[in-house]
Amino acid sequence: MKKIEAIIRPSKLEEVKEALNRFGIQGLTVSQVFGCGLQKGYTQVYRGAEYNINLLPKVKIELVVPAEKVDELVKLIADTAREGRIGDGKIFILPVEDALRIRTGERGNGAI
């Protein structure tokens, strides 16, 4: 099993969720996060004072999937979230040792 963490633009969340749903992914976790990278933020003027905003709002999608589906899902997420501009996001892939469905006690792939 692998855990996929995708950090994307908030405006792309619905498109990515729909694409994952069409692929057959039913379980995922979505968090609102803030971060910075190459985009480096922006400058905003409020009441005459200039503010540097360097932590930008992003969305983090987390899902655990069987290892054999990782490449397809990473491509699906990247293709759906891509706008071709700095700030499109990143995808991280991590190994998952085990999973347990609390309700039934299922373990491994059966729990996801």
Short mmCIF file of C-alpha atoms in Angstrom, two decimals:
data_model
loop_
_atom_site.label_atom_id
_atom_site.label_comp_id
_atom_site.label_asym_id
_atom_site.label_seq_id
_atom_site.Cartn_x
_atom_site.Cartn_y
_atom_site.Cartn_z
CA MET A 1 0.00 0.00 0.00
CA LYS A 2 1.03 3.57 -0.64
CA LYS A 3 -0.14 6.91 0.66
CA ILE A 4 -0.51 9.68 -1.90
CA GLU A 5 -0.41 13.25 -0.59
CA ALA A 6 -1.29 15.86 -3.19
CA ILE A 7 -1.04 19.57 -2.43
CA ILE A 8 -2.99 21.48 -5.08
CA ARG A 9 -4.72 24.79 -5.77
CA PRO A 10 -8.09 25.10 -3.97
CA SER A 11 -9.75 25.89 -7.30
CA LYS A 12 -8.81 22.42 -8.60
CA LEU A 13 -10.27 20.42 -5.70
CA GLU A 14 -13.66 19.62 -7.26
CA GLU A 15 -12.11 18.55 -10.57
CA VAL A 16 -9.64 16.26 -8.81
CA LYS A 17 -12.36 14.78 -6.55
CA GLU A 18 -14.55 14.05 -9.58
CA ALA A 19 -11.65 12.43 -11.46
CA LEU A 20 -10.80 10.25 -8.43
CA ASN A 21 -14.47 9.29 -8.08
CA ARG A 22 -14.62 8.24 -11.75
CA PHE A 23 -11.46 6.16 -11.17
CA GLY A 24 -13.25 4.38 -8.31
CA ILE A 25 -11.59 6.03 -5.32
CA GLN A 26 -14.15 6.48 -2.56
CA GLY A 27 -12.08 7.32 0.49
CA LEU A 28 -9.88 10.38 0.82
CA THR A 29 -9.05 13.09 3.32
CA VAL A 30 -9.01 16.77 2.38
CA SER A 31 -7.39 19.50 4.48
CA GLN A 32 -7.02 23.22 3.97
CA VAL A 33 -3.34 24.08 4.34
CA PHE A 34 -1.01 27.02 3.76
CA GLY A 35 2.41 26.83 2.18
CA CYS A 36 5.04 28.44 0.05
CA GLY A 37 7.43 27.29 -2.62
CA LEU A 38 8.53 28.71 -5.95
CA GLN A 39 5.39 30.85 -6.04
CA LYS A 40 6.86 32.98 -3.21
CA GLY A 41 3.54 34.66 -2.36
CA TYR A 42 2.49 38.17 -3.25
CA THR A 43 2.35 41.73 -1.86
CA GLN A 44 -0.94 43.23 -0.79
CA VAL A 45 -1.77 46.80 0.25
CA TYR A 46 -4.30 47.22 3.04
CA ARG A 47 -5.20 50.68 4.35
CA GLY A 48 -2.04 52.12 2.90
CA ALA A 49 0.28 49.53 4.45
CA GLU A 50 2.07 46.95 2.32
CA TYR A 51 1.97 43.31 3.47
CA ASN A 52 3.92 40.38 2.09
CA ILE A 53 1.76 37.29 1.94
CA ASN A 54 4.12 34.34 1.52
CA LEU A 55 1.96 31.48 2.84
CA LEU A 56 -0.67 30.79 0.22
CA PRO A 57 -3.85 28.73 0.69
CA LYS A 58 -3.66 25.22 -0.75
CA VAL A 59 -5.62 21.98 -0.41
CA LYS A 60 -4.02 18.73 0.70
CA ILE A 61 -5.60 15.49 -0.51
CA GLU A 62 -4.52 12.26 1.17
CA LEU A 63 -5.43 8.75 0.06
CA VAL A 64 -4.10 5.27 0.69
CA VAL A 65 -4.24 2.91 -2.27
CA PRO A 66 -2.90 -0.48 -3.36
CA ALA A 67 0.66 -0.10 -4.68
CA GLU A 68 -0.29 -1.24 -8.19
CA LYS A 69 -2.66 1.75 -8.65
CA VAL A 70 -0.18 4.46 -7.61
CA ASP A 71 1.24 5.36 -11.03
CA GLU A 72 -2.21 5.70 -12.61
CA LEU A 73 -3.53 7.80 -9.74
CA VAL A 74 -0.51 10.10 -9.61
CA LYS A 75 -0.85 10.74 -13.35
CA LEU A 76 -4.60 11.33 -12.97
CA ILE A 77 -4.13 13.84 -10.13
CA ALA A 78 -1.24 15.63 -11.87
CA ASP A 79 -3.07 15.89 -15.20
CA THR A 80 -6.27 17.14 -13.53
CA ALA A 81 -4.58 19.66 -11.19
CA ARG A 82 -2.10 21.04 -13.74
CA GLU A 83 -2.58 24.59 -15.03
CA GLY A 84 1.01 24.90 -16.23
CA ARG A 85 1.91 27.72 -13.84
CA ILE A 86 4.06 28.04 -10.75
CA GLY A 87 1.99 27.00 -7.74
CA ASP A 88 0.22 24.01 -9.32
CA GLY A 89 1.36 21.90 -6.36
CA LYS A 90 3.24 18.74 -5.49
CA ILE A 91 2.49 15.05 -5.04
CA PHE A 92 4.26 12.90 -2.46
CA ILE A 93 4.17 9.09 -2.37
CA LEU A 94 4.88 7.30 0.91
CA PRO A 95 4.94 3.62 1.86
CA VAL A 96 2.20 2.39 4.20
CA GLU A 97 3.08 -0.56 6.37
CA ASP A 98 -0.46 -1.56 7.35
CA ALA A 99 -4.03 -0.30 7.66
CA LEU A 100 -6.88 -1.29 9.96
CA ARG A 101 -10.59 -0.65 9.44
CA ILE A 102 -11.76 0.03 12.99
CA ARG A 103 -15.37 -1.05 12.44
CA THR A 104 -14.67 -4.53 11.04
CA GLY A 105 -11.09 -5.23 12.05
CA GLU A 106 -10.03 -5.77 8.40
CA ARG A 107 -6.34 -5.21 7.74
CA GLY A 108 -4.18 -4.39 4.72
CA ASN A 109 -5.77 -3.77 1.31
CA GLY A 110 -9.13 -4.93 2.64
CA ALA A 111 -9.16 -1.99 5.05
CA ILE A 112 -8.77 0.62 2.34
#
